[in-house]
Amino acid sequence: MASPELVSFCCVGDDHLSGWVINYQNSPYNIVCLASSVFSIVGTVVQLLPKRVTPAESMRLRRSRDPFTSQKKIVMWLIVADLLACLGIFLRSMVWLAGDDHHLKDSATPATVFCAFIGGWIQLFYITTYFWTFCYAVDVFIIMKGFNGLRCCQYNISKLWVYHVISWGMAIVLTGEGLTFLFYPSGWECEDGKSHLVPNYLSTYIPIVLVMILNPILYISSSRSVPSILKSRRGKYTDIERAIVQSVRLKFFNVVLVFFACWIPNVLNGVLIFAGDKLTGQNFIYQAVVHILWYMMVCNKRHTKMSVNLLF
């Protein structure tokens, strides 16, 4: 589960967060996280396993100039980033289930350092998946427009390096910025109020919201190019071509829908945390809604496996 709340709980000495820490470090929640992370790890490892290719198919692939090669590589790196994030969740859940000494104390402990490190690890690699998802949509857009006359498809290698810089670079910058403002200048001690939490929250939620806004726009624009591409390549536009167009549009819609379904609970949870008057859980309805959202957020570890199945 990727949420900046867990990283913010790693500071010590803040009473108004302690009730939530105990609630979210309980066994049922961590068992759900552990099971979901195992499911995702198995799924992503299966996706990374080499596919069986016959010698004839291998020769054909070498001779062909597939414009979608970069997209396959993007999906592979998306899987790698998600796998690393899931491994962090698996390790965190195992450690927290192993004993009760992981709760935050009145002073910094190795458990506090572990909490901050593993929380930053999970946050870093999930932010990376957001940007790889965005880069996939950008690549689809470039290739579709490239078929319409823009000579860009021959630069797949250069594009992939740019995507690496965007995905890994932005994830490192945003995670580092969020954690710096969270723990500076007081170190492991919590600051009063919520103002010190804002940069860390924004570093996580802004990429999610941007992908939710920009990816549908890119996919819609790309899908509009499909009919003209089919007409130019086949010289006709019959019911078969219309079915292909509908299939492509449905594929784009499903990818966007999966991302929304898996990450919208995180955004709603962040809004509720800052909209709520207190974090002590005195409001039963408010507390219940946030708890439901936290368990729903566990589903995001299945996002990559579902998306990869759709992308392929």
CSV table of C-alpha atoms in Angstrom, one decimal:
chain,number,residue,atom,x,y,z
A,1,MET,CA,0.0,0.0,0.0
A,2,ALA,CA,1.5,3.3,-1.1
A,3,SER,CA,0.5,6.2,1.0
A,4,PRO,CA,2.6,9.1,2.6
A,5,GLU,CA,0.7,8.6,5.8
A,6,LEU,CA,2.8,5.7,6.8
A,7,VAL,CA,6.0,7.7,6.3
A,8,SER,CA,4.6,10.6,8.3
A,9,PHE,CA,3.9,8.1,11.2
A,10,CYS,CA,7.7,7.4,11.4
A,11,CYS,CA,8.4,10.5,13.4
A,12,VAL,CA,8.1,10.2,17.2
A,13,GLY,CA,6.5,12.1,20.0
A,14,ASP,CA,3.2,13.1,18.2
A,15,ASP,CA,0.3,12.0,20.3
A,16,HIS,CA,-2.4,13.0,17.8
A,17,LEU,CA,-1.0,10.4,15.3
A,18,SER,CA,-0.5,7.6,17.7
A,19,GLY,CA,-4.0,6.2,17.6
A,20,TRP,CA,-3.8,5.9,13.8
A,21,VAL,CA,-0.4,4.2,14.0
A,22,ILE,CA,-1.8,1.5,16.3
A,23,ASN,CA,-4.8,1.0,14.0
A,24,TYR,CA,-2.8,0.7,10.9
A,25,GLN,CA,-0.1,-1.5,12.3
A,26,ASN,CA,-2.5,-4.1,13.5
A,27,SER,CA,-2.4,-7.7,12.3
A,28,PRO,CA,-5.4,-7.8,10.1
A,29,TYR,CA,-4.3,-4.8,8.0
A,30,ASN,CA,-0.7,-6.1,7.6
A,31,ILE,CA,-2.0,-9.6,6.8
A,32,VAL,CA,-4.0,-8.1,3.9
A,33,CYS,CA,-1.0,-6.1,2.8
A,34,LEU,CA,1.2,-9.2,3.0
A,35,ALA,CA,-1.2,-11.3,1.0
A,36,SER,CA,-1.7,-8.6,-1.7
A,37,SER,CA,2.0,-8.0,-2.0
A,38,VAL,CA,2.6,-11.8,-2.5
A,39,PHE,CA,-0.1,-11.9,-5.1
A,40,SER,CA,1.5,-8.9,-7.0
A,41,ILE,CA,5.0,-10.2,-6.7
A,42,VAL,CA,4.0,-13.6,-8.2
A,43,GLY,CA,2.1,-11.8,-11.0
A,44,THR,CA,4.9,-9.5,-11.9
A,45,VAL,CA,7.6,-12.2,-11.8
A,46,VAL,CA,5.4,-14.2,-14.2
A,47,GLN,CA,5.2,-11.2,-16.5
A,48,LEU,CA,9.0,-10.8,-16.4
A,49,LEU,CA,9.7,-14.5,-17.3
A,50,PRO,CA,11.0,-14.8,-20.9
A,51,LYS,CA,8.4,-15.9,-23.4
A,52,ARG,CA,9.0,-18.9,-25.6
A,53,VAL,CA,9.7,-17.8,-29.2
A,54,THR,CA,10.3,-20.2,-32.1
A,55,PRO,CA,13.4,-19.7,-34.3
A,56,ALA,CA,11.1,-18.5,-37.1
A,57,GLU,CA,9.4,-15.9,-34.9
A,58,SER,CA,12.8,-14.8,-33.6
A,59,MET,CA,14.1,-14.2,-37.1
A,60,ARG,CA,10.9,-12.3,-38.1
A,61,LEU,CA,11.2,-10.1,-35.0
A,62,ARG,CA,14.8,-9.2,-35.8
A,63,ARG,CA,14.0,-8.3,-39.4
A,64,SER,CA,10.8,-6.3,-38.6
A,65,ARG,CA,10.9,-2.7,-37.5
A,66,ASP,CA,8.3,-2.8,-34.8
A,67,PRO,CA,7.4,0.8,-33.8
A,68,PHE,CA,5.9,-0.5,-30.6
A,69,THR,CA,9.2,-1.9,-29.3
A,70,SER,CA,9.6,1.1,-26.9
A,71,GLN,CA,6.2,0.4,-25.4
A,72,LYS,CA,7.1,-3.1,-24.6
A,73,LYS,CA,10.2,-1.9,-22.8
A,74,ILE,CA,8.2,0.7,-20.9
A,75,VAL,CA,5.9,-2.0,-19.7
A,76,MET,CA,8.9,-4.0,-18.6
A,77,TRP,CA,10.3,-1.2,-16.5
A,78,LEU,CA,6.9,-0.5,-15.1
A,79,ILE,CA,6.7,-4.1,-13.9
A,80,VAL,CA,10.2,-3.8,-12.4
A,81,ALA,CA,9.3,-0.6,-10.5
A,82,ASP,CA,6.1,-2.2,-9.2
A,83,LEU,CA,7.9,-5.4,-8.2
A,84,LEU,CA,10.4,-3.3,-6.1
A,85,ALA,CA,7.6,-1.5,-4.4
A,86,CYS,CA,5.8,-4.7,-3.6
A,87,LEU,CA,8.9,-6.2,-2.2
A,88,GLY,CA,9.1,-3.2,0.2
A,89,ILE,CA,5.5,-3.8,1.3
A,90,PHE,CA,6.2,-7.5,1.8
A,91,LEU,CA,9.2,-6.8,4.0
A,92,ARG,CA,7.4,-4.1,6.0
A,93,SER,CA,4.4,-6.4,6.6
A,94,MET,CA,6.6,-9.3,7.6
A,95,VAL,CA,8.6,-7.1,10.1
A,96,TRP,CA,5.5,-5.5,11.6
A,97,LEU,CA,3.8,-8.9,12.0
A,98,ALA,CA,6.9,-10.4,13.5
A,99,GLY,CA,6.6,-8.5,16.8
A,100,ASP,CA,5.1,-5.5,18.6
A,101,ASP,CA,8.2,-3.5,19.0
A,102,HIS,CA,7.8,-1.6,15.8
A,103,HIS,CA,5.4,0.9,17.3
A,104,LEU,CA,6.8,4.4,17.6
A,105,LYS,CA,8.3,5.3,20.9
A,106,ASP,CA,9.3,8.5,22.6
A,107,SER,CA,12.7,8.6,20.9
A,108,ALA,CA,14.2,7.5,17.7
A,109,THR,CA,14.9,3.7,17.5
A,110,PRO,CA,16.1,1.4,14.7
A,111,ALA,CA,12.4,0.6,14.2
A,112,THR,CA,11.8,4.3,13.5
A,113,VAL,CA,14.7,4.4,11.0
A,114,PHE,CA,13.4,1.2,9.3
A,115,CYS,CA,9.9,2.7,9.2
A,116,ALA,CA,11.2,5.8,7.4
A,117,PHE,CA,13.5,3.9,5.0
A,118,ILE,CA,11.0,1.3,3.9
A,119,GLY,CA,8.3,3.9,3.6
A,120,GLY,CA,10.5,6.0,1.4
A,121,TRP,CA,11.4,2.9,-0.6
A,122,ILE,CA,7.8,2.1,-1.3
A,123,GLN,CA,6.9,5.7,-2.1
A,124,LEU,CA,9.8,6.1,-4.5
A,125,PHE,CA,9.0,3.0,-6.6
A,126,TYR,CA,5.3,3.7,-6.8
A,127,ILE,CA,5.9,7.2,-7.9
A,128,THR,CA,8.1,5.7,-10.6
A,129,THR,CA,5.2,3.5,-11.8
A,130,TYR,CA,3.0,6.6,-12.1
A,131,PHE,CA,5.6,8.2,-14.5
A,132,TRP,CA,6.1,5.0,-16.5
A,133,THR,CA,2.3,4.8,-16.9
A,134,PHE,CA,2.4,8.4,-18.2
A,135,CYS,CA,5.4,7.7,-20.5
A,136,TYR,CA,3.4,4.8,-22.0
A,137,ALA,CA,0.6,7.1,-22.9
A,138,VAL,CA,3.1,9.6,-24.3
A,139,ASP,CA,4.7,7.0,-26.4
A,140,VAL,CA,1.4,5.8,-27.8
A,141,PHE,CA,0.6,9.4,-28.7
A,142,ILE,CA,4.0,9.9,-30.4
A,143,ILE,CA,3.8,6.7,-32.5
A,144,MET,CA,0.2,7.4,-33.6
A,145,LYS,CA,1.2,10.9,-34.7
A,146,GLY,CA,4.3,9.5,-36.2
A,147,PHE,CA,2.3,7.3,-38.5
A,148,ASN,CA,0.6,10.5,-39.6
A,149,GLY,CA,3.8,12.1,-40.8
A,150,LEU,CA,5.8,12.9,-37.7
A,151,ARG,CA,9.2,11.2,-38.1
A,152,CYS,CA,9.7,10.1,-34.5
A,153,CYS,CA,9.3,6.3,-34.4
A,154,GLN,CA,12.9,5.8,-35.5
A,155,TYR,CA,14.1,7.4,-32.3
A,156,ASN,CA,12.9,4.7,-29.9
A,157,ILE,CA,16.2,4.3,-28.1
A,158,SER,CA,16.5,8.1,-27.5
A,159,LYS,CA,12.9,8.2,-26.3
A,160,LEU,CA,13.5,5.3,-23.9
A,161,TRP,CA,16.4,7.2,-22.3
A,162,VAL,CA,14.2,10.3,-21.9
A,163,TYR,CA,11.5,8.1,-20.3
A,164,HIS,CA,14.1,6.7,-17.9
A,165,VAL,CA,15.2,10.2,-16.9
A,166,ILE,CA,11.6,11.3,-16.4
A,167,SER,CA,10.4,8.3,-14.5
A,168,TRP,CA,13.4,7.6,-12.2
A,169,GLY,CA,14.6,11.2,-12.0
A,170,MET,CA,11.2,12.7,-11.1
A,171,ALA,CA,10.5,9.9,-8.6
A,172,ILE,CA,13.9,10.5,-6.8
A,173,VAL,CA,13.3,14.3,-6.8
A,174,LEU,CA,9.8,14.1,-5.5
A,175,THR,CA,10.5,11.5,-2.8
A,176,GLY,CA,13.6,13.2,-1.6
A,177,GLU,CA,11.8,16.6,-1.4
A,178,GLY,CA,8.9,15.1,0.5
A,179,LEU,CA,11.0,13.3,3.0
A,180,THR,CA,13.3,16.3,3.5
A,181,PHE,CA,10.5,18.6,4.4
A,182,LEU,CA,8.9,15.8,6.6
A,183,PHE,CA,12.0,15.3,8.8
A,184,TYR,CA,13.8,18.6,8.5
A,185,PRO,CA,14.8,20.4,10.7
A,186,SER,CA,13.5,18.4,13.7
A,187,GLY,CA,14.9,15.1,12.6
A,188,TRP,CA,12.8,12.2,13.9
A,189,GLU,CA,10.7,14.5,16.1
A,190,CYS,CA,7.2,15.3,14.8
A,191,GLU,CA,6.3,18.9,14.1
A,192,ASP,CA,3.1,20.4,15.5
A,193,GLY,CA,0.2,20.5,13.1
A,194,LYS,CA,0.0,19.2,9.5
A,195,SER,CA,1.9,21.8,7.6
A,196,HIS,CA,5.1,19.7,7.5
A,197,LEU,CA,3.2,16.9,6.0
A,198,VAL,CA,2.0,18.8,2.9
A,199,PRO,CA,5.1,18.5,0.7
A,200,ASN,CA,5.3,14.8,1.3
A,201,TYR,CA,1.6,14.4,0.5
A,202,LEU,CA,1.9,16.6,-2.6
A,203,SER,CA,4.9,14.7,-3.9
A,204,THR,CA,2.8,11.5,-4.0
A,205,TYR,CA,-0.6,12.8,-5.0
A,206,ILE,CA,0.4,15.3,-7.7
A,207,PRO,CA,1.8,12.6,-10.0
A,208,ILE,CA,-1.3,10.5,-9.6
A,209,VAL,CA,-3.7,13.4,-10.4
A,210,LEU,CA,-1.6,14.4,-13.4
A,211,VAL,CA,-1.7,10.9,-14.8
A,212,MET,CA,-5.4,10.8,-14.2
A,213,ILE,CA,-5.8,14.1,-16.2
A,214,LEU,CA,-3.2,13.8,-18.9
A,215,ASN,CA,-3.4,10.1,-19.8
A,216,PRO,CA,-7.1,10.2,-20.9
A,217,ILE,CA,-6.3,13.2,-23.1
A,218,LEU,CA,-3.4,11.5,-24.7
A,219,TYR,CA,-5.3,8.3,-25.3
A,220,ILE,CA,-8.3,10.1,-26.8
A,221,SER,CA,-6.1,12.1,-29.1
A,222,SER,CA,-4.2,8.9,-30.1
A,223,SER,CA,-7.4,7.0,-30.8
A,224,ARG,CA,-8.6,9.7,-33.2
A,225,SER,CA,-5.6,8.9,-35.3
A,226,VAL,CA,-6.4,5.2,-35.7
A,227,PRO,CA,-9.1,5.5,-38.5
A,228,SER,CA,-6.8,7.6,-40.7
A,229,ILE,CA,-3.9,5.2,-40.1
A,230,LEU,CA,-6.0,2.2,-41.1
A,231,LYS,CA,-7.3,4.0,-44.2
A,232,SER,CA,-3.7,4.9,-45.3
A,233,ARG,CA,-2.3,1.4,-44.6
A,234,ARG,CA,-5.3,-0.7,-46.0
A,235,GLY,CA,-6.8,1.7,-48.5
A,236,LYS,CA,-10.3,1.0,-47.1
A,237,TYR,CA,-12.5,1.5,-44.0
A,238,THR,CA,-15.0,-1.3,-43.6
A,239,ASP,CA,-16.6,-2.9,-40.6
A,240,ILE,CA,-13.4,-4.8,-39.9
A,241,GLU,CA,-11.5,-1.5,-39.6
A,242,ARG,CA,-14.3,-0.1,-37.4
A,243,ALA,CA,-14.0,-3.1,-35.1
A,244,ILE,CA,-10.2,-2.5,-34.8
A,245,VAL,CA,-10.8,1.1,-33.9
A,246,GLN,CA,-13.4,0.1,-31.3
A,247,SER,CA,-11.0,-2.5,-29.9
A,248,VAL,CA,-8.1,0.1,-29.6
A,249,ARG,CA,-10.4,2.6,-27.9
A,250,LEU,CA,-11.7,0.0,-25.5
A,251,LYS,CA,-8.1,-1.0,-24.6
A,252,PHE,CA,-7.2,2.6,-23.9
A,253,PHE,CA,-10.4,3.1,-21.8
A,254,ASN,CA,-9.7,0.0,-19.8
A,255,VAL,CA,-6.1,1.1,-19.0
A,256,VAL,CA,-7.4,4.5,-17.8
A,257,LEU,CA,-10.2,2.8,-15.8
A,258,VAL,CA,-7.8,0.4,-14.0
A,259,PHE,CA,-5.5,3.3,-13.0
A,260,PHE,CA,-8.5,5.3,-11.7
A,261,ALA,CA,-10.0,2.4,-9.8
A,262,CYS,CA,-6.7,1.5,-8.1
A,263,TRP,CA,-5.4,5.0,-7.2
A,264,ILE,CA,-8.5,7.1,-6.5
A,265,PRO,CA,-8.8,5.7,-3.0
A,266,ASN,CA,-5.3,7.2,-2.3
A,267,VAL,CA,-6.4,10.6,-3.5
A,268,LEU,CA,-9.7,10.5,-1.5
A,269,ASN,CA,-7.9,9.4,1.6
A,270,GLY,CA,-5.4,12.3,1.3
A,271,VAL,CA,-8.3,14.8,1.0
A,272,LEU,CA,-10.1,13.3,4.0
A,273,ILE,CA,-7.0,13.4,6.1
A,274,PHE,CA,-6.5,17.1,5.6
A,275,ALA,CA,-10.2,17.9,5.6
A,276,GLY,CA,-10.8,16.2,8.9
A,277,ASP,CA,-10.7,18.2,12.1
A,278,LYS,CA,-8.9,15.5,14.1
A,279,LEU,CA,-6.9,12.3,13.5
A,280,THR,CA,-7.8,10.7,16.8
A,281,GLY,CA,-10.8,9.0,15.3
A,282,GLN,CA,-13.5,10.5,17.6
A,283,ASN,CA,-15.8,10.9,14.6
A,284,PHE,CA,-17.0,7.3,14.0
A,285,ILE,CA,-18.2,7.8,10.4
A,286,TYR,CA,-15.1,9.7,9.4
A,287,GLN,CA,-12.9,7.0,11.0
A,288,ALA,CA,-14.9,4.2,9.3
A,289,VAL,CA,-14.6,5.8,5.8
A,290,VAL,CA,-10.9,6.3,6.1
A,291,HIS,CA,-10.4,2.7,7.3
A,292,ILE,CA,-12.4,1.5,4.3
A,293,LEU,CA,-10.3,3.6,2.0
A,294,TRP,CA,-7.1,2.2,3.5
A,295,TYR,CA,-8.1,-1.3,2.9
A,296,MET,CA,-9.2,-0.4,-0.7
A,297,MET,CA,-5.8,1.1,-1.2
A,298,VAL,CA,-4.2,-2.3,-0.9
A,299,CYS,CA,-5.7,-3.2,-4.3
A,300,ASN,CA,-3.2,-0.8,-6.0
A,301,LYS,CA,-0.5,-3.5,-5.8
A,302,ARG,CA,-2.5,-5.4,-8.4
A,303,HIS,CA,-2.5,-2.4,-10.8
A,304,THR,CA,0.6,-3.4,-12.8
A,305,LYS,CA,-0.5,-7.0,-13.4
A,306,MET,CA,-4.0,-5.8,-14.5
A,307,SER,CA,-2.5,-3.0,-16.7
A,308,VAL,CA,0.1,-5.2,-18.3
A,309,ASN,CA,-2.6,-7.7,-19.3
A,310,LEU,CA,-4.5,-4.9,-20.9
A,311,LEU,CA,-1.4,-3.3,-22.6
A,312,PHE,CA,-0.5,-6.6,-24.1
